[in-house]
Amino acid sequence: MTDASGTWSAVDSWAAAALLPPDPVLDAVAAASASAGLPDIAVSPLQGRLLYLLAQTAGARRVLEVGTLGGYSTVWLARAVPDGGRVVTVEVDPHHAQVARANLAAAGVGERVEVLVGAGLDVLPGLLGRPPFDLVFIDADKPNNPGYLAWAMRLTHPGSRVVVDNVVRRGAVADGGSTDAAVRGARQVVEAVGADPRLSATVVQTVGAKGYDGFLLARVLA
Ligand code: SAH
Ligand code: DHB
Ligand code: MG
């Protein structure tokens, strides 16, 4: 495969400039996350806008995110829910969670976001007593993606959307013999979605400043 990553970044920059207004608040979230030493693995600005649009077009009032990092994607999701809406986001690393809480407060969405600290598979069962979520964004440790999908099915309702980030992994997901735990997690979650008659889903491959990856988008049918 030719390396077109320069072109991908150029198109990303141009499209972001054309479509996204200047956003010093989100820029500050990204800068504070970098200053705090967090890895540069948040969604890109255009991908953040996609999450925002998906939440809005779903009419989402309650959003669940697994994998907060510094709260960059969380801010996009929190902006998409209407007044009275809520985002619950789960993060295993206490330092990431602390940075995220500060970022969310600085972004003016701290009141509508709850950051739960703990491993996703330990925290999600505690959400069973709550009203169901309208959108779930799964973006944490990739080997646990099948487990997160199973919990998403228990924490949503017919019509809810489920988005799983990073399921293409530079194309490695097509390799059934891969021993990479993240690739195996991506393959397993896509295959589990396909085998579940309650879900209608697609995989969208993406390129851009963050390289070649992709996401799964599913709708809960029943
Ligand atoms: N959604 C963020 C990026 C998340 S990066 C954004 O786009 O802005 C993945 C995050 O998942 C990291 O912060 C990592 O600490 C967290 N994570 C890793 N394992 C986890 C687990 N078992 N439970 C919850 N979060 C986990
Ligand atoms: C990684 C994790 C992510 O959520 C992402 O969007 C990109 C990379 C990673 O762990 O490498
Ligand atoms: Mg991701």
Coordinates of N, CA and C and ligand atoms in Angstrom, one line a residue:
M1 N 0.9 -1.2 0.0 CA 0.0 0.0 0.0 C 0.9 1.2 0.0
T2 N 0.6 2.2 -0.9 CA 1.3 3.4 -0.9 C 1.0 4.2 0.4
D3 N 2.0 5.0 0.9 CA 1.7 5.8 2.1 C 1.2 7.1 1.7
A4 N -0.1 7.2 1.8 CA -0.8 8.5 1.5 C -1.1 9.3 2.7
S5 N -0.4 9.0 3.8 CA -0.8 9.7 5.1 C -0.6 11.2 5.0
G6 N 0.3 11.7 4.1 CA 0.4 13.1 4.0 C -0.8 13.7 3.4
T7 N -1.4 13.0 2.4 CA -2.6 13.5 1.8 C -3.8 13.4 2.8
W8 N -3.8 12.3 3.6 CA -4.9 12.2 4.6 C -4.9 13.3 5.5
S9 N -3.7 13.7 6.0 CA -3.6 14.8 7.0 C -4.0 16.1 6.3
A10 N -3.6 16.3 5.1 CA -3.9 17.5 4.4 C -5.4 17.7 4.2
V11 N -6.1 16.6 3.8 CA -7.5 16.7 3.7 C -8.2 16.9 5.0
D12 N -7.7 16.2 6.1 CA -8.2 16.4 7.4 C -8.1 17.9 7.8
S13 N -6.9 18.5 7.6 CA -6.7 19.9 8.0 C -7.7 20.8 7.2
W14 N -7.8 20.5 5.9 CA -8.6 21.4 5.1 C -10.1 21.3 5.5
A15 N -10.5 20.0 5.6 CA -12.0 19.8 5.9 C -12.3 20.4 7.3
A16 N -11.4 20.2 8.3 CA -11.6 20.7 9.6 C -11.7 22.2 9.6
A17 N -10.8 22.9 8.8 CA -10.8 24.3 8.7 C -12.1 24.8 8.0
A18 N -12.6 24.0 7.0 CA -13.8 24.4 6.3 C -15.1 24.2 7.1
L19 N -15.1 23.2 8.0 CA -16.3 22.8 8.6 C -16.4 23.1 10.1
L20 N -15.3 23.2 10.8 CA -15.4 23.4 12.2 C -15.0 24.8 12.6
P21 N -15.8 25.5 13.4 CA -15.5 26.8 13.8 C -14.3 26.8 14.8
P22 N -13.5 27.9 14.9 CA -12.5 27.9 15.9 C -13.0 27.6 17.2
D23 N -12.3 26.7 18.0 CA -12.9 26.2 19.2 C -11.8 26.2 20.3
P24 N -11.5 27.4 20.9 CA -10.5 27.5 21.9 C -10.7 26.6 23.1
V25 N -11.9 26.3 23.4 CA -12.2 25.5 24.6 C -11.7 24.0 24.3
L26 N -12.1 23.5 23.1 CA -11.6 22.1 22.8 C -10.1 22.1 22.6
D27 N -9.6 23.2 22.0 CA -8.1 23.2 21.8 C -7.4 23.2 23.2
A28 N -8.0 23.9 24.2 CA -7.4 23.9 25.6 C -7.5 22.5 26.2
V29 N -8.6 21.8 25.9 CA -8.7 20.4 26.5 C -7.6 19.6 25.9
A30 N -7.4 19.7 24.6 CA -6.3 18.9 24.0 C -4.9 19.3 24.5
A31 N -4.7 20.6 24.7 CA -3.4 21.1 25.2 C -3.2 20.7 26.6
A32 N -4.2 20.7 27.4 CA -4.0 20.4 28.8 C -3.8 18.9 29.0
S33 N -4.4 18.1 28.1 CA -4.2 16.6 28.1 C -2.7 16.3 27.7
A34 N -2.2 17.0 26.7 CA -0.9 16.8 26.3 C 0.1 17.2 27.4
S35 N -0.1 18.4 28.0 CA 0.7 18.9 29.1 C 0.8 17.9 30.2
A36 N -0.3 17.2 30.5 CA -0.4 16.3 31.6 C 0.2 14.9 31.3
G37 N 0.7 14.8 30.0 CA 1.4 13.6 29.7 C 0.5 12.5 29.1
L38 N -0.7 12.8 28.9 CA -1.6 11.8 28.3 C -1.3 11.4 26.9
P39 N -1.5 10.2 26.5 CA -1.1 9.8 25.1 C -2.0 10.5 24.1
D40 N -1.5 10.7 22.9 CA -2.2 11.4 21.8 C -3.1 10.5 21.0
I41 N -4.1 10.0 21.7 CA -5.0 9.0 21.1 C -6.4 9.4 21.2
A42 N -6.7 10.6 21.5 CA -8.1 11.1 21.4 C -8.6 11.1 20.0
V43 N -9.9 11.1 19.8 CA -10.5 11.2 18.5 C -10.0 12.6 17.9
S44 N -10.0 12.7 16.6 CA -9.6 13.9 15.9 C -10.8 14.9 16.0
P45 N -10.6 16.2 15.7 CA -11.7 17.1 15.7 C -12.8 16.7 14.7
L46 N -12.5 16.2 13.6 CA -13.6 15.8 12.7 C -14.3 14.6 13.2
Q47 N -13.6 13.7 13.8 CA -14.2 12.5 14.4 C -15.1 12.9 15.6
G48 N -14.6 13.9 16.4 CA -15.4 14.4 17.5 C -16.7 15.0 17.0
R49 N -16.6 15.7 15.9 CA -17.9 16.3 15.3 C -18.8 15.1 14.8
L50 N -18.2 14.0 14.3 CA -19.0 12.9 14.0 C -19.8 12.3 15.2
L51 N -19.1 12.1 16.3 CA -19.7 11.7 17.5 C -20.9 12.6 17.9
Y52 N -20.6 13.9 17.8 CA -21.6 14.9 18.1 C -22.8 14.8 17.2
L53 N -22.6 14.6 15.9 CA -23.7 14.5 15.0 C -24.5 13.2 15.2
L54 N -23.7 12.1 15.5 CA -24.4 10.8 15.7 C -25.3 10.9 17.0
A55 N -24.8 11.6 18.0 CA -25.6 11.7 19.2 C -26.8 12.5 19.0
Q56 N -26.6 13.6 18.2 CA -27.8 14.5 18.0 C -28.8 13.8 17.1
T57 N -28.3 13.2 16.0 CA -29.3 12.5 15.1 C -30.0 11.4 15.8
A58 N -29.4 10.8 16.8 CA -30.0 9.8 17.6 C -31.0 10.4 18.6
G59 N -31.0 11.7 18.8 CA -31.7 12.3 19.8 C -31.3 11.9 21.2
A60 N -30.0 11.6 21.4 CA -29.5 11.0 22.6 C -29.6 12.0 23.8
R61 N -30.2 11.6 24.9 CA -30.2 12.4 26.1 C -29.3 11.8 27.2
R62 N -29.0 10.5 27.0 CA -28.1 9.8 28.0 C -27.1 9.0 27.2
V63 N -25.8 9.4 27.4 CA -24.7 8.8 26.7 C -23.8 8.1 27.7
L64 N -23.3 6.9 27.3 CA -22.3 6.2 28.1 C -21.0 6.1 27.2
E65 N -19.9 6.5 27.8 CA -18.6 6.3 27.2 C -17.7 5.4 28.0
V66 N -17.0 4.5 27.4 CA -16.0 3.7 28.1 C -14.7 4.1 27.5
G67 N -13.8 4.6 28.4 CA -12.5 5.1 27.9 C -12.5 6.7 27.8
T68 N -12.2 7.4 28.9 CA -12.4 8.8 28.9 C -11.1 9.6 28.4
L69 N -10.0 9.0 28.8 CA -8.7 9.7 28.6 C -8.8 11.1 29.2
G70 N -8.5 12.2 28.5 CA -8.6 13.5 29.0 C -10.0 14.2 28.8
G71 N -10.9 13.4 28.3 CA -12.3 14.0 28.1 C -12.5 14.7 26.8
Y72 N -11.6 14.6 25.8 CA -11.8 15.3 24.6 C -13.1 14.8 23.8
S73 N -13.2 13.5 23.6 CA -14.5 13.0 23.0 C -15.7 13.2 23.9
T74 N -15.4 13.2 25.2 CA -16.5 13.4 26.2 C -17.1 14.8 26.0
V75 N -16.3 15.8 25.8 CA -16.8 17.2 25.6 C -17.7 17.2 24.4
W76 N -17.3 16.6 23.3 CA -18.1 16.6 22.1 C -19.5 15.9 22.4
L77 N -19.5 14.8 23.1 CA -20.7 14.1 23.4 C -21.6 14.9 24.4
A78 N -20.9 15.6 25.4 CA -21.7 16.4 26.3 C -22.3 17.6 25.7
R79 N -21.7 18.1 24.7 CA -22.3 19.3 23.9 C -23.5 18.8 23.1
A80 N -23.5 17.5 22.8 CA -24.6 17.1 21.9 C -25.9 16.8 22.6
V81 N -25.8 16.5 23.9 CA -27.0 16.2 24.6 C -27.7 17.5 25.0
P82 N -29.1 17.4 25.1 CA -29.8 18.6 25.4 C -29.7 18.9 26.9
D83 N -30.3 20.1 27.3 CA -30.3 20.4 28.7 C -31.0 19.3 29.4
G84 N -30.4 19.0 30.6 CA -31.0 17.9 31.3 C -30.4 16.5 30.9
G85 N -29.6 16.5 29.8 CA -29.0 15.3 29.4 C -27.8 14.9 30.2
R86 N -27.3 13.7 30.0 CA -26.2 13.3 30.9 C -25.2 12.4 30.1
V87 N -23.9 12.5 30.4 CA -22.9 11.7 29.9 C -22.2 11.0 31.1
V88 N -22.2 9.7 31.1 CA -21.4 8.9 32.0 C -20.2 8.3 31.3
T89 N -19.0 8.6 31.9 CA -17.8 8.1 31.2 C -16.9 7.4 32.2
V90 N -16.4 6.2 31.7 CA -15.7 5.3 32.6 C -14.2 5.3 32.3
E91 N -13.3 5.5 33.3 CA -11.9 5.5 33.0 C -11.1 4.8 34.1
V92 N -10.2 3.9 33.7 CA -9.5 3.1 34.7 C -8.4 3.8 35.4
D93 N -7.8 4.8 34.7 CA -6.6 5.4 35.2 C -7.0 6.7 36.0
P94 N -6.7 6.7 37.3 CA -7.1 7.8 38.1 C -6.5 9.2 37.6
H95 N -5.3 9.1 37.1 CA -4.7 10.4 36.6 C -5.4 10.9 35.4
H96 N -5.8 10.0 34.4 CA -6.6 10.4 33.3 C -7.9 11.0 33.7
A97 N -8.5 10.3 34.7 CA -9.8 10.8 35.2 C -9.7 12.2 35.8
Q98 N -8.7 12.4 36.6 CA -8.5 13.7 37.2 C -8.3 14.8 36.1
V99 N -7.5 14.5 35.1 CA -7.3 15.5 34.0 C -8.6 15.7 33.3
A100 N -9.3 14.7 33.1 CA -10.6 14.8 32.4 C -11.6 15.6 33.2
R101 N -11.7 15.4 34.5 CA -12.6 16.2 35.3 C -12.3 17.7 35.2
A102 N -11.0 18.0 35.3 CA -10.6 19.4 35.2 C -11.0 20.0 33.8
N103 N -10.7 19.2 32.8 CA -11.0 19.6 31.4 C -12.5 19.8 31.2
L104 N -13.3 18.9 31.7 CA -14.7 19.0 31.6 C -15.3 20.2 32.3
A105 N -14.8 20.5 33.5 CA -15.2 21.7 34.2 C -14.8 22.9 33.4
A106 N -13.6 23.0 32.9 CA -13.1 24.1 32.2 C -13.9 24.3 30.9
A107 N -14.4 23.2 30.3 CA -15.2 23.3 29.1 C -16.6 23.6 29.3
G108 N -17.0 23.7 30.6 CA -18.4 24.1 30.9 C -19.4 23.0 30.9
V109 N -18.9 21.8 30.9 CA -19.9 20.6 30.8 C -19.7 19.7 32.0
G110 N -19.0 20.2 33.0 CA -18.8 19.3 34.2 C -20.0 18.9 34.9
E111 N -21.1 19.8 34.8 CA -22.3 19.5 35.5 C -23.1 18.3 34.9
R112 N -22.9 18.1 33.6 CA -23.7 17.1 32.9 C -22.9 15.8 32.7
V113 N -21.6 15.8 33.1 CA -20.8 14.6 32.9 C -20.4 14.0 34.3
E114 N -20.5 12.7 34.3 CA -20.1 11.9 35.5 C -18.9 11.0 35.1
V115 N -17.8 11.2 35.7 CA -16.6 10.4 35.4 C -16.5 9.3 36.5
L116 N -16.6 8.1 36.1 CA -16.6 7.0 37.0 C -15.2 6.3 36.9
V117 N -14.5 6.2 38.0 CA -13.1 5.7 37.9 C -13.1 4.2 38.3
G118 N -12.6 3.4 37.3 CA -12.5 1.9 37.5 C -12.5 1.2 36.2
A119 N -12.2 -0.1 36.3 CA -12.2 -0.8 35.0 C -13.6 -1.0 34.5
G120 N -13.7 -0.8 33.2 CA -15.0 -0.8 32.6 C -15.9 -2.1 33.0
L121 N -15.3 -3.2 33.0 CA -16.0 -4.4 33.3 C -16.4 -4.5 34.8
D122 N -15.7 -3.7 35.6 CA -16.2 -3.7 37.0 C -17.2 -2.6 37.3
V123 N -17.2 -1.5 36.5 CA -18.0 -0.4 36.7 C -19.4 -0.5 36.0
L124 N -19.4 -1.1 34.8 CA -20.6 -1.1 34.0 C -21.8 -1.9 34.7
P125 N -21.5 -3.0 35.4 CA -22.6 -3.7 36.1 C -23.3 -2.8 37.1
G126 N -22.6 -1.8 37.7 CA -23.3 -0.9 38.6 C -24.2 0.1 38.0
L127 N -24.3 0.1 36.6 CA -25.2 1.0 35.9 C -26.5 0.4 35.6
L128 N -26.6 -0.9 35.9 CA -27.8 -1.7 35.6 C -29.1 -1.1 36.1
G129 N -29.0 -0.5 37.3 CA -30.2 0.1 37.9 C -30.7 1.4 37.3
R130 N -29.9 2.0 36.5 CA -30.2 3.3 36.0 C -31.0 3.3 34.7
P131 N -31.6 4.4 34.3 CA -32.3 4.4 33.0 C -31.3 4.0 31.9
P132 N -31.8 3.4 30.8 CA -30.9 3.0 29.7 C -30.3 4.1 29.0
F133 N -29.2 3.8 28.3 CA -28.5 4.8 27.5 C -28.9 4.8 26.1
D134 N -28.9 6.0 25.5 CA -29.3 6.1 24.1 C -28.2 6.0 23.1
L135 N -27.0 6.2 23.6 CA -25.8 6.0 22.8 C -24.6 5.5 23.7
V136 N -23.9 4.5 23.2 CA -22.7 4.0 24.0 C -21.5 4.2 23.0
F137 N -20.5 4.8 23.5 CA -19.2 4.9 22.8 C -18.2 4.1 23.5
I138 N -17.7 3.1 22.8 CA -16.7 2.1 23.4 C -15.4 2.5 22.8
D139 N -14.5 2.9 23.7 CA -13.1 3.4 23.3 C -12.1 3.2 24.4
A140 N -12.1 2.1 25.0 CA -11.1 1.8 26.0 C -10.1 0.7 25.6
D141 N -9.8 -0.2 26.5 CA -8.9 -1.3 26.2 C -9.5 -2.2 25.2
K142 N -8.9 -2.4 24.0 CA -9.5 -3.1 22.9 C -9.8 -4.6 23.2
P143 N -8.9 -5.3 23.9 CA -9.2 -6.7 24.1 C -10.6 -7.0 24.9
N144 N -11.0 -6.0 25.6 CA -12.3 -6.2 26.3 C -13.5 -5.7 25.5
N145 N -13.3 -5.4 24.3 CA -14.4 -4.9 23.5 C -15.6 -5.8 23.4
P146 N -15.4 -7.2 23.3 CA -16.6 -8.0 23.3 C -17.4 -7.9 24.7
G147 N -16.6 -7.8 25.8 CA -17.3 -7.6 27.1 C -18.1 -6.3 27.1
Y148 N -17.5 -5.3 26.6 CA -18.2 -4.0 26.6 C -19.4 -4.0 25.8
L149 N -19.3 -4.7 24.6 CA -20.5 -4.8 23.8 C -21.6 -5.6 24.6
A150 N -21.3 -6.6 25.3 CA -22.3 -7.4 26.0 C -23.0 -6.5 27.1
W151 N -22.2 -5.6 27.7 CA -22.8 -4.7 28.7 C -23.6 -3.6 28.0
A152 N -23.1 -3.2 26.9 CA -23.9 -2.2 26.1 C -25.3 -2.7 25.8
M153 N -25.4 -4.0 25.5 CA -26.7 -4.5 25.1 C -27.6 -4.6 26.4
R154 N -27.0 -4.7 27.5 CA -27.8 -4.7 28.8 C -28.2 -3.3 29.3
L155 N -27.5 -2.3 28.8 CA -27.6 -0.9 29.3 C -28.3 0.0 28.3
T156 N -28.8 -0.5 27.2 CA -29.5 0.3 26.2 C -30.9 -0.2 26.0
H157 N -31.5 0.4 25.0 CA -32.9 0.1 24.6 C -33.1 0.0 23.1
P158 N -34.2 -0.6 22.6 CA -34.3 -0.6 21.2 C -34.2 0.8 20.6
G159 N -33.5 1.0 19.6 CA -33.2 2.3 19.0 C -31.9 3.0 19.4
S160 N -31.3 2.5 20.5 CA -30.0 3.0 20.9 C -29.0 2.8 19.9
R161 N -27.9 3.6 19.9 CA -26.8 3.4 19.0 C -25.6 3.0 19.8
V162 N -24.7 2.1 19.2 CA -23.5 1.7 19.8 C -22.4 2.0 18.8
V163 N -21.4 2.7 19.3 CA -20.2 3.0 18.4 C -19.0 2.4 19.1
V164 N -18.2 1.7 18.3 CA -16.9 1.1 18.8 C -15.8 1.7 18.0
D165 N -14.9 2.3 18.7 CA -13.8 3.0 18.0 C -12.6 2.0 17.7
N166 N -11.8 2.3 16.7 CA -10.6 1.6 16.4 C -10.7 0.1 16.1
V167 N -11.7 -0.2 15.2 CA -11.8 -1.6 14.9 C -11.1 -2.0 13.6
V168 N -10.3 -1.1 13.0 CA -9.7 -1.4 11.7 C -8.2 -1.6 11.9
R169 N -7.6 -0.7 12.8 CA -6.2 -1.0 13.1 C -5.3 -1.1 11.9
R170 N -5.2 0.0 11.1 CA -4.4 0.0 9.9 C -4.6 -1.2 9.0
G171 N -5.8 -1.8 9.1 CA -6.2 -2.9 8.2 C -5.9 -4.3 8.8
A172 N -5.2 -4.3 10.0 CA -4.8 -5.5 10.6 C -6.0 -6.4 11.0
V173 N -7.2 -5.7 11.1 CA -8.4 -6.5 11.5 C -8.8 -7.5 10.5
A174 N -8.3 -7.4 9.2 CA -8.7 -8.4 8.2 C -7.8 -9.7 8.4
D175 N -6.8 -9.7 9.2 CA -6.0 -10.8 9.4 C -6.5 -11.7 10.5
G176 N -7.1 -12.8 10.1 CA -7.7 -13.7 11.1 C -6.7 -14.4 11.9
G177 N -5.4 -14.4 11.5 CA -4.4 -15.1 12.2 C -3.6 -14.2 13.2
S178 N -4.0 -12.9 13.3 CA -3.3 -12.0 14.1 C -3.3 -12.4 15.6
T179 N -2.1 -12.3 16.2 CA -2.0 -12.6 17.6 C -2.0 -11.3 18.5
D180 N -2.2 -10.1 17.8 CA -2.3 -8.9 18.6 C -3.6 -8.8 19.3
A181 N -3.5 -8.6 20.6 CA -4.8 -8.7 21.4 C -5.8 -7.6 21.0
A182 N -5.3 -6.5 20.6 CA -6.2 -5.4 20.2 C -6.9 -5.7 18.9
V183 N -6.1 -6.4 18.0 CA -6.7 -6.8 16.7 C -7.8 -7.9 17.0
R184 N -7.4 -8.8 17.8 CA -8.4 -9.9 18.1 C -9.6 -9.4 18.8
G185 N -9.5 -8.4 19.6 CA -10.6 -7.7 20.3 C -11.5 -7.1 19.2
A186 N -10.9 -6.4 18.3 CA -11.6 -5.7 17.2 C -12.4 -6.7 16.4
R187 N -11.7 -7.8 16.0 CA -12.4 -8.9 15.2 C -13.5 -9.5 15.9
Q188 N -13.3 -9.8 17.2 CA -14.3 -10.4 18.0 C -15.6 -9.5 18.2
V189 N -15.3 -8.2 18.4 CA -16.5 -7.4 18.6 C -17.3 -7.2 17.3
V190 N -16.6 -7.1 16.2 CA -17.3 -7.0 14.9 C -18.1 -8.2 14.6
E191 N -17.5 -9.4 14.9 CA -18.2 -10.7 14.6 C -19.3 -10.9 15.6
A192 N -19.2 -10.5 16.8 CA -20.2 -10.6 17.8 C -21.4 -9.7 17.4
V193 N -21.2 -8.6 16.9 CA -22.2 -7.7 16.5 C -23.0 -8.3 15.3
G194 N -22.2 -8.9 14.3 CA -22.8 -9.5 13.2 C -23.6 -10.7 13.5
A195 N -23.3 -11.4 14.6 CA -24.0 -12.6 15.0 C -25.2 -12.3 15.9
D196 N -25.4 -11.0 16.2 CA -26.5 -10.7 17.1 C -27.7 -10.1 16.4
P197 N -28.8 -10.8 16.3 CA -29.9 -10.4 15.5 C -30.5 -9.1 16.1
R198 N -30.1 -8.7 17.3 CA -30.7 -7.5 17.9 C -29.9 -6.2 17.4
L199 N -28.9 -6.4 16.6 CA -28.1 -5.3 16.1 C -28.0 -5.2 14.6
S200 N -28.1 -4.0 14.1 CA -27.9 -3.7 12.7 C -26.7 -2.8 12.6
A201 N -25.6 -3.2 11.9 CA -24.4 -2.4 12.0 C -23.6 -2.3 10.7
T202 N -22.6 -1.4 10.7 CA -21.7 -1.3 9.7 C -20.3 -0.9 10.2
V203 N -19.3 -1.1 9.4 CA -17.9 -0.7 9.8 C -17.5 0.4 8.8
V204 N -17.1 1.5 9.3 CA -16.6 2.6 8.4 C -15.1 2.8 8.6
Q205 N -14.4 2.6 7.5 CA -12.9 2.8 7.6 C -12.6 4.3 7.5
T206 N -11.6 4.7 8.2 CA -11.3 6.1 8.2 C -9.8 6.3 8.0
V207 N -9.5 7.4 7.3 CA -8.1 7.9 7.3 C -8.1 9.4 7.7
G208 N -6.9 9.9 8.1 CA -6.8 11.3 8.4 C -5.5 11.5 9.2
A209 N -5.5 12.6 10.0 CA -4.3 12.9 10.8 C -4.0 11.8 11.8
K210 N -5.0 11.0 12.2 CA -4.7 10.0 13.1 C -4.4 8.7 12.5
G211 N -4.2 8.7 11.2 CA -3.8 7.5 10.5 C -5.0 6.7 9.9
Y212 N -4.8 5.4 9.7 CA -5.8 4.5 9.1 C -6.4 3.7 10.2
D213 N -7.7 3.9 10.4 CA -8.4 3.1 11.4 C -9.9 3.0 11.0
G214 N -10.8 2.9 11.9 CA -12.2 2.9 11.6 C -13.0 2.6 12.8
F215 N -14.4 2.7 12.6 CA -15.3 2.5 13.7 C -16.4 1.6 13.3
L216 N -17.1 1.0 14.3 CA -18.3 0.3 14.0 C -19.4 1.1 14.5
L217 N -20.5 1.2 13.7 CA -21.7 1.9 14.1 C -22.9 0.9 14.1
A218 N -23.6 0.8 15.2 CA -24.7 -0.2 15.3 C -25.9 0.5 15.9
R219 N -27.0 -0.1 15.5 CA -28.3 0.4 16.1 C -29.0 -0.9 16.7
V220 N -29.4 -0.7 17.9 CA -30.1 -1.8 18.6 C -31.5 -1.9 18.1
L221 N -31.9 -3.0 17.6 CA -33.2 -3.2 17.0 C -34.3 -3.6 18.0
A222 N -33.9 -4.5 18.9 CA -34.9 -5.1 19.8 C -34.2 -5.6 21.1
Ligands
SAH1 N1 -12.4 8.5 24.3 C1 -11.1 9.2 24.4 C2 -9.9 8.3 24.1 C3 -9.8 7.2 25.0 S1 -8.2 6.4 25.0 C4 -11.1 10.3 23.3 O1 -11.3 10.0 22.2 O2 -10.9 11.5 23.7 C5 -8.5 4.9 25.9 C6 -8.7 5.2 27.4 O3 -9.2 4.0 28.0 C7 -7.4 5.5 28.2 O4 -7.6 6.7 29.0 C8 -7.2 4.3 29.1 O5 -6.7 4.6 30.4 C9 -8.7 3.8 29.3 N2 -8.8 2.4 29.7 C10 -7.9 1.4 29.4 N3 -8.3 0.3 30.0 C11 -9.5 0.6 30.6 C12 -10.5 -0.2 31.3 N4 -10.3 -1.5 31.5 N5 -11.6 0.4 31.7 C13 -11.8 1.7 31.5 N6 -10.9 2.5 30.8 C14 -9.8 1.9 30.3
DHB2 C1 -5.3 3.7 20.8 C2 -6.5 3.8 21.4 C3 -7.5 4.6 20.9 O1 -8.6 4.7 21.5 C4 -7.3 5.2 19.7 O2 -8.3 6.0 19.3 C5 -6.1 5.1 19.0 C6 -5.1 4.3 19.6 C7 -4.2 2.8 21.3 O3 -4.3 2.3 22.4 O4 -3.1 2.7 20.6
MG3 MG -10.2 5.5 20.1

